[in-house]
Amino acid sequence: MKAIVYHQHGLPISDPQSLFETNLPVPQPGPRDLLVKIHALAVNPVDTKLRRNVPTPEPRVLGWDAVGTVEAVGTEVSLFQPGDEVFYAGVIDRPGSYAEYNLVDERIVGHKPRSISQAEAAALPLTAITAWEMLFDRLGVPEGGGAGQTLLVVGAAGGVGSILVQLARQLTQLRVIGTASRPETRDWLLGLGAHGVIDHSLPLFNELQRLGIEEVDLVASLTHTDQHADQIILALKPQGKLALIDDPAKLDVMPLKRKSISLHWELMFTRPLFKTPDMVRQHELLERVSQLVDAGTLKTTLADHFGQVTAENLRRAHALIESGKARGKIVLEGF
């Protein structure tokens, strides 16, 4: 099968060897695995971080967001059958979706939404799982709850923020405030349902006050948490909650103590990495997301379609993500 891989980590994305095409054997499914023929995939910041930072002894296939058709199933599979159209985000300790075929455990897979295209569906799994777990599992907001509370989403125009804003607006009663620094990303967030947008290039606390907000109950910090930490703590209510997904170079938690602010990490790969007893929750929430998309409650966060799955196009996608100027999701389709 055709696959796009990296072998030497740390190369600049302008280097043709940073991502290159090769041929690999088609993998064979284990007991709980689906063998999926990949039709479309999305590129995420985790792809670029691994390519830059993680050594690999052999060519490694990146990419975790995927849409495809089930070609074969393992002996213990019960949730899917050959011919099913599926979407999923995989797990980082297995080969990814930059290849014509991919193996994935059925417990972290959902049926593709019927009402949208393969490319539109490919934009959703990783960010939908991350946003869902962050909002409902980590921050503990109940569906339909949150009345009278405010959620601040820092870096809201990216992939995770674009679905988190929708989930919070559509499935809770929270007041949702996002941060963005450019007119196009501000408009993007308002179109996704944010009640207000503030500029994260300015002090967040002052920006919130500009909207008449003196303090917030919850913060979802999706990027540059270390840069915004002081302002986030200033803006959070006593006994508020802070959840984050990024990798701060330095994060001093002691300032959280005075306000009894709780800190919550979200990594959507945790359940499949550790095969937790509730691992099937990712299948269940993707099924729910699929239903919400087909009902018109949620919409795809696809922002850029970069064409066919080639090494050149994937390098372009990585470059855009590394520039910090991406909004929504970047999708590629077809081999």
mmCIF file of C-alpha atoms in Angstrom:
data_model
loop_
_atom_site.group_PDB
_atom_site.id
_atom_site.type_symbol
_atom_site.label_atom_id
_atom_site.label_comp_id
_atom_site.label_asym_id
_atom_site.label_seq_id
_atom_site.Cartn_x
_atom_site.Cartn_y
_atom_site.Cartn_z
ATOM 1 C CA MET A 1 0.000 0.000 0.000
ATOM 2 C CA LYS A 2 1.044 3.614 -0.545
ATOM 3 C CA ALA A 3 1.981 5.464 2.644
ATOM 4 C CA ILE A 4 3.410 8.878 3.534
ATOM 5 C CA VAL A 5 6.007 8.604 6.300
ATOM 6 C CA TYR A 6 8.834 10.315 8.118
ATOM 7 C CA HIS A 7 12.063 8.625 9.194
ATOM 8 C CA GLN A 8 14.343 11.399 10.449
ATOM 9 C CA HIS A 9 12.664 13.589 13.052
ATOM 10 C CA GLY A 10 13.332 17.307 13.363
ATOM 11 C CA LEU A 11 13.662 18.118 9.673
ATOM 12 C CA PRO A 12 12.099 21.423 8.563
ATOM 13 C CA ILE A 13 8.854 20.839 6.694
ATOM 14 C CA SER A 14 10.433 22.438 3.603
ATOM 15 C CA ASP A 15 12.755 19.406 3.359
ATOM 16 C CA PRO A 16 11.316 16.737 0.979
ATOM 17 C CA GLN A 17 12.514 14.041 3.415
ATOM 18 C CA SER A 18 10.424 15.471 6.264
ATOM 19 C CA LEU A 19 7.465 13.558 4.781
ATOM 20 C CA PHE A 20 7.927 11.218 1.828
ATOM 21 C CA GLU A 21 6.059 8.455 -0.001
ATOM 22 C CA THR A 22 6.884 4.777 0.349
ATOM 23 C CA ASN A 23 5.237 1.352 0.025
ATOM 24 C CA LEU A 24 4.349 -0.789 3.052
ATOM 25 C CA PRO A 25 2.550 -4.138 3.491
ATOM 26 C CA VAL A 26 -1.203 -4.015 4.076
ATOM 27 C CA PRO A 27 -1.657 -4.744 7.820
ATOM 28 C CA GLN A 28 -3.740 -7.641 9.127
ATOM 29 C CA PRO A 29 -6.435 -7.034 11.764
ATOM 30 C CA GLY A 30 -6.156 -8.295 15.333
ATOM 31 C CA PRO A 31 -9.179 -9.622 17.262
ATOM 32 C CA ARG A 32 -10.857 -6.222 17.940
ATOM 33 C CA ASP A 33 -9.482 -4.434 14.853
ATOM 34 C CA LEU A 34 -11.067 -3.045 11.736
ATOM 35 C CA LEU A 35 -9.036 -2.893 8.533
ATOM 36 C CA VAL A 36 -10.121 0.406 6.970
ATOM 37 C CA LYS A 37 -9.519 1.590 3.419
ATOM 38 C CA ILE A 38 -8.798 5.308 3.883
ATOM 39 C CA HIS A 39 -10.742 7.810 1.764
ATOM 40 C CA ALA A 40 -10.020 11.099 3.557
ATOM 41 C CA LEU A 41 -7.940 12.324 6.477
ATOM 42 C CA ALA A 42 -7.313 15.494 8.457
ATOM 43 C CA VAL A 43 -4.052 16.926 9.742
ATOM 44 C CA ASN A 44 -3.678 17.932 13.396
ATOM 45 C CA PRO A 45 -1.042 19.728 15.488
ATOM 46 C CA VAL A 46 -0.103 16.386 17.081
ATOM 47 C CA ASP A 47 1.062 15.213 13.639
ATOM 48 C CA THR A 48 3.533 18.081 13.387
ATOM 49 C CA LYS A 49 4.740 17.700 16.992
ATOM 50 C CA LEU A 50 5.551 14.015 16.537
ATOM 51 C CA ARG A 51 7.306 14.593 13.205
ATOM 52 C CA ARG A 52 9.488 17.290 14.734
ATOM 53 C CA ASN A 53 10.225 15.758 18.121
ATOM 54 C CA VAL A 54 9.910 11.970 18.191
ATOM 55 C CA PRO A 55 12.708 9.723 16.831
ATOM 56 C CA THR A 56 11.617 6.593 14.980
ATOM 57 C CA PRO A 57 13.759 3.515 14.186
ATOM 58 C CA GLU A 58 11.830 2.871 10.974
ATOM 59 C CA PRO A 59 9.598 4.908 8.653
ATOM 60 C CA ARG A 60 6.561 5.988 10.675
ATOM 61 C CA VAL A 61 3.052 6.647 9.387
ATOM 62 C CA LEU A 62 1.497 9.699 11.046
ATOM 63 C CA GLY A 63 -2.094 10.925 10.914
ATOM 64 C CA TRP A 64 -5.037 9.917 13.057
ATOM 65 C CA ASP A 65 -8.212 11.544 11.782
ATOM 66 C CA ALA A 66 -9.674 9.248 9.140
ATOM 67 C CA VAL A 67 -12.759 8.408 7.126
ATOM 68 C CA GLY A 68 -12.942 5.153 5.228
ATOM 69 C CA THR A 69 -14.695 1.879 4.496
ATOM 70 C CA VAL A 70 -14.298 -1.267 6.584
ATOM 71 C CA GLU A 71 -12.570 -3.873 4.415
ATOM 72 C CA ALA A 72 -12.151 -6.655 6.986
ATOM 73 C CA VAL A 73 -12.773 -7.258 10.685
ATOM 74 C CA GLY A 74 -11.079 -9.163 13.478
ATOM 75 C CA THR A 75 -12.491 -12.314 15.050
ATOM 76 C CA GLU A 76 -13.996 -10.510 18.079
ATOM 77 C CA VAL A 77 -15.463 -7.452 16.319
ATOM 78 C CA SER A 78 -19.159 -6.887 17.049
ATOM 79 C CA LEU A 79 -19.867 -3.201 16.353
ATOM 80 C CA PHE A 80 -19.066 -3.060 12.614
ATOM 81 C CA GLN A 81 -19.019 -5.177 9.486
ATOM 82 C CA PRO A 82 -17.283 -4.963 6.093
ATOM 83 C CA GLY A 83 -18.737 -2.223 3.941
ATOM 84 C CA ASP A 84 -19.502 0.168 6.825
ATOM 85 C CA GLU A 85 -18.388 3.765 6.350
ATOM 86 C CA VAL A 86 -16.577 4.889 9.490
ATOM 87 C CA PHE A 87 -14.712 7.815 11.037
ATOM 88 C CA TYR A 88 -12.230 7.800 13.905
ATOM 89 C CA ALA A 89 -9.045 9.303 15.364
ATOM 90 C CA GLY A 90 -6.938 6.228 16.118
ATOM 91 C CA VAL A 91 -4.187 6.182 18.733
ATOM 92 C CA ILE A 92 -0.589 7.426 18.696
ATOM 93 C CA ASP A 93 1.079 4.088 19.513
ATOM 94 C CA ARG A 94 -0.099 2.542 16.214
ATOM 95 C CA PRO A 95 0.543 3.490 12.569
ATOM 96 C CA GLY A 96 -1.659 6.355 11.432
ATOM 97 C CA SER A 97 -3.910 7.302 8.542
ATOM 98 C CA TYR A 98 -1.404 8.723 6.015
ATOM 99 C CA ALA A 99 -1.749 5.393 4.199
ATOM 100 C CA GLU A 100 -4.182 3.567 1.942
ATOM 101 C CA TYR A 101 -5.105 1.097 4.720
ATOM 102 C CA ASN A 102 -5.185 1.447 8.497
ATOM 103 C CA LEU A 103 -5.953 -0.742 11.518
ATOM 104 C CA VAL A 104 -8.081 0.641 14.349
ATOM 105 C CA ASP A 105 -9.756 -0.852 17.418
ATOM 106 C CA GLU A 106 -13.534 -0.885 16.921
ATOM 107 C CA ARG A 107 -14.090 0.628 20.400
ATOM 108 C CA ILE A 108 -12.820 4.030 19.224
ATOM 109 C CA VAL A 109 -14.667 4.152 15.883
ATOM 110 C CA GLY A 110 -18.006 5.652 14.868
ATOM 111 C CA HIS A 111 -20.243 5.339 11.828
ATOM 112 C CA LYS A 112 -19.605 8.264 9.465
ATOM 113 C CA PRO A 113 -22.366 10.900 9.395
ATOM 114 C CA ARG A 114 -24.516 10.222 6.346
ATOM 115 C CA SER A 115 -25.385 13.830 5.560
ATOM 116 C CA ILE A 116 -21.878 15.158 4.877
ATOM 117 C CA SER A 117 -19.029 14.274 2.546
ATOM 118 C CA GLN A 118 -16.042 12.123 3.417
ATOM 119 C CA ALA A 119 -13.808 15.208 3.554
ATOM 120 C CA GLU A 120 -16.224 17.041 5.846
ATOM 121 C CA ALA A 121 -16.425 14.024 8.142
ATOM 122 C CA ALA A 122 -12.638 13.626 8.274
ATOM 123 C CA ALA A 123 -12.379 17.023 9.980
ATOM 124 C CA LEU A 124 -14.316 15.872 13.032
ATOM 125 C CA PRO A 125 -13.129 12.818 15.015
ATOM 126 C CA LEU A 126 -9.991 13.863 16.922
ATOM 127 C CA THR A 127 -11.237 17.327 17.746
ATOM 128 C CA ALA A 128 -14.761 16.152 18.553
ATOM 129 C CA ILE A 129 -13.452 13.543 21.009
ATOM 130 C CA THR A 130 -11.069 16.077 22.573
ATOM 131 C CA ALA A 131 -13.728 18.772 22.897
ATOM 132 C CA TRP A 132 -16.379 16.348 24.181
ATOM 133 C CA GLU A 133 -14.118 14.833 26.826
ATOM 134 C CA MET A 134 -12.835 18.274 27.846
ATOM 135 C CA LEU A 135 -16.288 19.800 28.272
ATOM 136 C CA PHE A 136 -18.279 16.914 29.723
ATOM 137 C CA ASP A 137 -15.672 14.623 31.355
ATOM 138 C CA ARG A 138 -12.902 16.975 32.519
ATOM 139 C CA LEU A 139 -14.791 20.220 33.230
ATOM 140 C CA GLY A 140 -17.822 18.209 34.338
ATOM 141 C CA VAL A 141 -20.509 20.288 32.638
ATOM 142 C CA PRO A 142 -23.690 18.198 32.330
ATOM 143 C CA GLU A 143 -25.549 18.184 29.039
ATOM 144 C CA GLY A 144 -28.240 20.832 29.282
ATOM 145 C CA GLY A 145 -26.449 22.357 32.284
ATOM 146 C CA GLY A 146 -24.246 25.367 32.861
ATOM 147 C CA ALA A 147 -27.008 27.960 33.229
ATOM 148 C CA GLY A 148 -25.618 31.213 34.592
ATOM 149 C CA GLN A 149 -22.018 30.154 33.961
ATOM 150 C CA THR A 150 -19.441 31.445 31.470
ATOM 151 C CA LEU A 151 -16.907 29.375 29.545
ATOM 152 C CA LEU A 152 -13.837 31.067 28.095
ATOM 153 C CA VAL A 153 -12.173 29.166 25.226
ATOM 154 C CA VAL A 154 -8.597 30.362 24.609
ATOM 155 C CA GLY A 155 -7.460 29.752 21.022
ATOM 156 C CA ALA A 156 -11.011 28.978 19.995
ATOM 157 C CA ALA A 157 -10.681 29.209 16.215
ATOM 158 C CA GLY A 158 -8.493 26.104 15.836
ATOM 159 C CA GLY A 159 -9.720 22.572 15.293
ATOM 160 C CA VAL A 160 -10.628 21.705 18.893
ATOM 161 C CA GLY A 161 -12.039 25.141 19.655
ATOM 162 C CA SER A 162 -14.204 25.090 16.549
ATOM 163 C CA ILE A 163 -16.071 22.011 17.760
ATOM 164 C CA LEU A 164 -15.913 22.900 21.474
ATOM 165 C CA VAL A 165 -17.706 26.197 20.826
ATOM 166 C CA GLN A 166 -20.455 24.310 18.987
ATOM 167 C CA LEU A 167 -20.853 21.637 21.665
ATOM 168 C CA ALA A 168 -21.008 24.211 24.454
ATOM 169 C CA ARG A 169 -23.488 26.385 22.581
ATOM 170 C CA GLN A 170 -25.746 23.576 21.359
ATOM 171 C CA LEU A 171 -25.690 21.089 24.245
ATOM 172 C CA THR A 172 -25.324 23.327 27.335
ATOM 173 C CA GLN A 173 -26.649 26.623 28.670
ATOM 174 C CA LEU A 174 -23.179 28.117 29.107
ATOM 175 C CA ARG A 175 -22.323 31.586 27.904
ATOM 176 C CA VAL A 176 -19.490 30.881 25.436
ATOM 177 C CA ILE A 177 -16.690 33.383 24.884
ATOM 178 C CA GLY A 178 -13.901 32.553 22.432
ATOM 179 C CA THR A 179 -10.566 34.217 21.759
ATOM 180 C CA ALA A 180 -9.212 35.107 18.318
ATOM 181 C CA SER A 181 -6.893 37.823 17.020
ATOM 182 C CA ARG A 182 -7.876 38.237 13.370
ATOM 183 C CA PRO A 183 -11.130 39.435 11.743
ATOM 184 C CA GLU A 184 -11.574 36.171 9.812
ATOM 185 C CA THR A 185 -11.173 33.988 12.903
ATOM 186 C CA ARG A 186 -13.477 36.256 14.899
ATOM 187 C CA ASP A 187 -16.160 35.896 12.216
ATOM 188 C CA TRP A 188 -15.551 32.130 12.101
ATOM 189 C CA LEU A 189 -16.264 31.812 15.840
ATOM 190 C CA LEU A 190 -19.360 33.978 15.763
ATOM 191 C CA GLY A 191 -20.624 31.807 12.906
ATOM 192 C CA LEU A 192 -20.087 28.699 15.066
ATOM 193 C CA GLY A 193 -22.218 30.164 17.857
ATOM 194 C CA ALA A 194 -19.873 31.970 20.240
ATOM 195 C CA HIS A 195 -21.755 34.573 22.288
ATOM 196 C CA GLY A 196 -18.719 36.841 22.142
ATOM 197 C CA VAL A 197 -15.116 36.970 20.927
ATOM 198 C CA ILE A 198 -12.151 38.681 22.569
ATOM 199 C CA ASP A 199 -8.620 39.328 21.295
ATOM 200 C CA HIS A 200 -5.989 37.044 22.861
ATOM 201 C CA SER A 201 -3.180 39.346 21.711
ATOM 202 C CA LEU A 202 -4.422 41.739 24.417
ATOM 203 C CA PRO A 203 -4.774 41.096 28.180
ATOM 204 C CA LEU A 204 -7.646 38.604 28.509
ATOM 205 C CA PHE A 205 -8.985 40.063 31.747
ATOM 206 C CA ASN A 206 -9.315 43.530 30.215
ATOM 207 C CA GLU A 207 -10.889 42.082 27.082
ATOM 208 C CA LEU A 208 -13.496 40.247 29.164
ATOM 209 C CA GLN A 209 -14.284 43.447 31.045
ATOM 210 C CA ARG A 210 -14.861 45.129 27.680
ATOM 211 C CA LEU A 211 -17.754 42.666 27.247
ATOM 212 C CA GLY A 212 -18.996 43.371 30.748
ATOM 213 C CA ILE A 213 -17.655 40.099 32.145
ATOM 214 C CA GLU A 214 -15.819 40.403 35.467
ATOM 215 C CA GLU A 215 -15.032 36.697 35.931
ATOM 216 C CA VAL A 216 -15.611 33.325 34.285
ATOM 217 C CA ASP A 217 -16.453 29.939 35.760
ATOM 218 C CA LEU A 218 -14.573 27.701 33.324
ATOM 219 C CA VAL A 219 -11.597 28.059 31.006
ATOM 220 C CA ALA A 220 -10.641 25.715 28.178
ATOM 221 C CA SER A 221 -7.092 26.714 27.238
ATOM 222 C CA LEU A 222 -6.162 25.180 23.895
ATOM 223 C CA THR A 223 -2.916 26.939 23.025
ATOM 224 C CA HIS A 224 -0.182 29.126 24.587
ATOM 225 C CA THR A 225 -1.406 28.342 28.098
ATOM 226 C CA ASP A 226 1.900 29.427 29.631
ATOM 227 C CA GLN A 227 1.610 32.847 27.978
ATOM 228 C CA HIS A 228 -1.953 33.403 29.193
ATOM 229 C CA ALA A 229 -1.769 31.697 32.607
ATOM 230 C CA ASP A 230 -1.668 34.863 34.730
ATOM 231 C CA GLN A 231 -4.617 36.400 32.889
ATOM 232 C CA ILE A 232 -6.587 33.149 33.034
ATOM 233 C CA ILE A 233 -6.125 32.913 36.810
ATOM 234 C CA LEU A 234 -7.111 36.559 37.181
ATOM 235 C CA ALA A 235 -10.286 35.987 35.158
ATOM 236 C CA LEU A 236 -11.361 32.725 36.817
ATOM 237 C CA LYS A 237 -13.822 32.775 39.720
ATOM 238 C CA PRO A 238 -12.796 31.270 43.034
ATOM 239 C CA GLN A 239 -13.304 27.490 42.767
ATOM 240 C CA GLY A 240 -13.295 27.750 38.993
ATOM 241 C CA LYS A 241 -11.962 25.087 36.644
ATOM 242 C CA LEU A 242 -9.130 25.241 34.124
ATOM 243 C CA ALA A 243 -8.724 22.560 31.443
ATOM 244 C CA LEU A 244 -5.913 22.446 28.895
ATOM 245 C CA ILE A 245 -4.640 20.328 26.022
ATOM 246 C CA ASP A 246 -1.382 21.983 24.960
ATOM 247 C CA ASP A 247 2.201 21.425 26.127
ATOM 248 C CA PRO A 248 3.302 24.471 28.132
ATOM 249 C CA ALA A 249 7.056 24.830 28.412
ATOM 250 C CA LYS A 250 6.487 25.927 31.998
ATOM 251 C CA LEU A 251 3.331 26.051 34.097
ATOM 252 C CA ASP A 252 3.406 27.177 37.728
ATOM 253 C CA VAL A 253 0.328 25.722 39.436
ATOM 254 C CA MET A 254 0.870 27.407 42.788
ATOM 255 C CA PRO A 255 -1.082 30.568 41.824
ATOM 256 C CA LEU A 256 -4.166 28.323 41.450
ATOM 257 C CA LYS A 257 -4.175 27.611 45.178
ATOM 258 C CA ARG A 258 -5.458 30.957 46.479
ATOM 259 C CA LYS A 259 -8.657 30.618 44.432
ATOM 260 C CA SER A 260 -8.881 26.800 44.791
ATOM 261 C CA ILE A 261 -8.872 26.530 41.009
ATOM 262 C CA SER A 262 -8.818 22.943 39.773
ATOM 263 C CA LEU A 263 -6.587 21.893 36.860
ATOM 264 C CA HIS A 264 -7.716 19.290 34.310
ATOM 265 C CA TRP A 265 -5.637 17.759 31.519
ATOM 266 C CA GLU A 266 -7.296 16.363 28.421
ATOM 267 C CA LEU A 267 -5.599 13.932 26.028
ATOM 268 C CA MET A 268 -8.032 12.081 23.798
ATOM 269 C CA PHE A 269 -5.515 9.259 23.293
ATOM 270 C CA THR A 270 -5.573 8.299 27.003
ATOM 271 C CA ARG A 271 -8.452 5.827 26.803
ATOM 272 C CA PRO A 272 -7.062 3.792 23.857
ATOM 273 C CA LEU A 273 -3.426 4.071 25.017
ATOM 274 C CA PHE A 274 -4.256 2.489 28.370
ATOM 275 C CA LYS A 275 -7.233 0.436 27.127
ATOM 276 C CA THR A 276 -9.293 1.808 30.001
ATOM 277 C CA PRO A 277 -12.477 -0.033 31.019
ATOM 278 C CA ASP A 278 -14.506 2.837 29.514
ATOM 279 C CA MET A 279 -12.585 2.884 26.223
ATOM 280 C CA VAL A 280 -15.824 2.203 24.308
ATOM 281 C CA ARG A 281 -17.025 5.665 25.382
ATOM 282 C CA GLN A 282 -15.158 7.027 22.365
ATOM 283 C CA HIS A 283 -17.231 4.819 20.071
ATOM 284 C CA GLU A 284 -20.376 6.004 21.845
ATOM 285 C CA LEU A 285 -19.541 9.694 21.643
ATOM 286 C CA LEU A 286 -18.571 9.465 17.961
ATOM 287 C CA GLU A 287 -21.905 7.785 17.283
ATOM 288 C CA ARG A 288 -23.576 10.680 19.099
ATOM 289 C CA VAL A 289 -21.577 13.258 17.140
ATOM 290 C CA SER A 290 -22.597 11.516 13.920
ATOM 291 C CA GLN A 291 -26.260 11.778 14.940
ATOM 292 C CA LEU A 292 -25.876 15.450 15.887
ATOM 293 C CA VAL A 293 -24.288 16.223 12.516
ATOM 294 C CA ASP A 294 -27.069 14.426 10.646
ATOM 295 C CA ALA A 295 -29.649 16.330 12.711
ATOM 296 C CA GLY A 296 -28.026 19.638 11.736
ATOM 297 C CA THR A 297 -27.039 20.443 15.335
ATOM 298 C CA LEU A 298 -23.294 20.310 14.664
ATOM 299 C CA LYS A 299 -21.465 21.226 11.477
ATOM 300 C CA THR A 300 -18.117 20.233 10.081
ATOM 301 C CA THR A 301 -15.086 22.326 10.985
ATOM 302 C CA LEU A 302 -13.390 21.759 7.623
ATOM 303 C CA ALA A 303 -11.726 25.024 6.636
ATOM 304 C CA ASP A 304 -9.178 24.014 3.970
ATOM 305 C CA HIS A 305 -9.191 21.124 1.470
ATOM 306 C CA PHE A 306 -5.618 20.500 0.302
ATOM 307 C CA GLY A 307 -6.470 17.986 -2.407
ATOM 308 C CA GLN A 308 -5.120 14.464 -2.830
ATOM 309 C CA VAL A 309 -3.118 12.631 -0.153
ATOM 310 C CA THR A 310 0.448 13.190 -1.360
ATOM 311 C CA ALA A 311 3.697 13.938 0.434
ATOM 312 C CA GLU A 312 3.771 17.429 -1.070
ATOM 313 C CA ASN A 313 0.226 18.267 0.036
ATOM 314 C CA LEU A 314 0.831 16.897 3.528
ATOM 315 C CA ARG A 315 3.969 19.037 3.825
ATOM 316 C CA ARG A 316 1.843 22.066 2.851
ATOM 317 C CA ALA A 317 -0.670 21.175 5.563
ATOM 318 C CA HIS A 318 2.037 20.758 8.208
ATOM 319 C CA ALA A 319 3.524 24.108 7.201
ATOM 320 C CA LEU A 320 0.199 25.896 7.645
ATOM 321 C CA ILE A 321 -0.346 24.373 11.084
ATOM 322 C CA GLU A 322 3.205 25.272 12.132
ATOM 323 C CA SER A 323 2.604 28.873 11.022
ATOM 324 C CA GLY A 324 -0.044 29.241 13.746
ATOM 325 C CA LYS A 325 -2.486 30.728 11.227
ATOM 326 C CA ALA A 326 -4.710 27.710 10.570
ATOM 327 C CA ARG A 327 -8.403 27.897 11.414
ATOM 328 C CA GLY A 328 -10.694 24.910 11.619
ATOM 329 C CA LYS A 329 -9.324 21.742 10.021
ATOM 330 C CA ILE A 330 -7.187 20.891 6.986
ATOM 331 C CA VAL A 331 -8.370 17.833 5.045
ATOM 332 C CA LEU A 332 -6.890 15.726 2.227
ATOM 333 C CA GLU A 333 -8.810 13.184 0.198
ATOM 334 C CA GLY A 334 -7.988 10.214 -2.026
ATOM 335 C CA PHE A 335 -4.773 8.415 -2.921
#
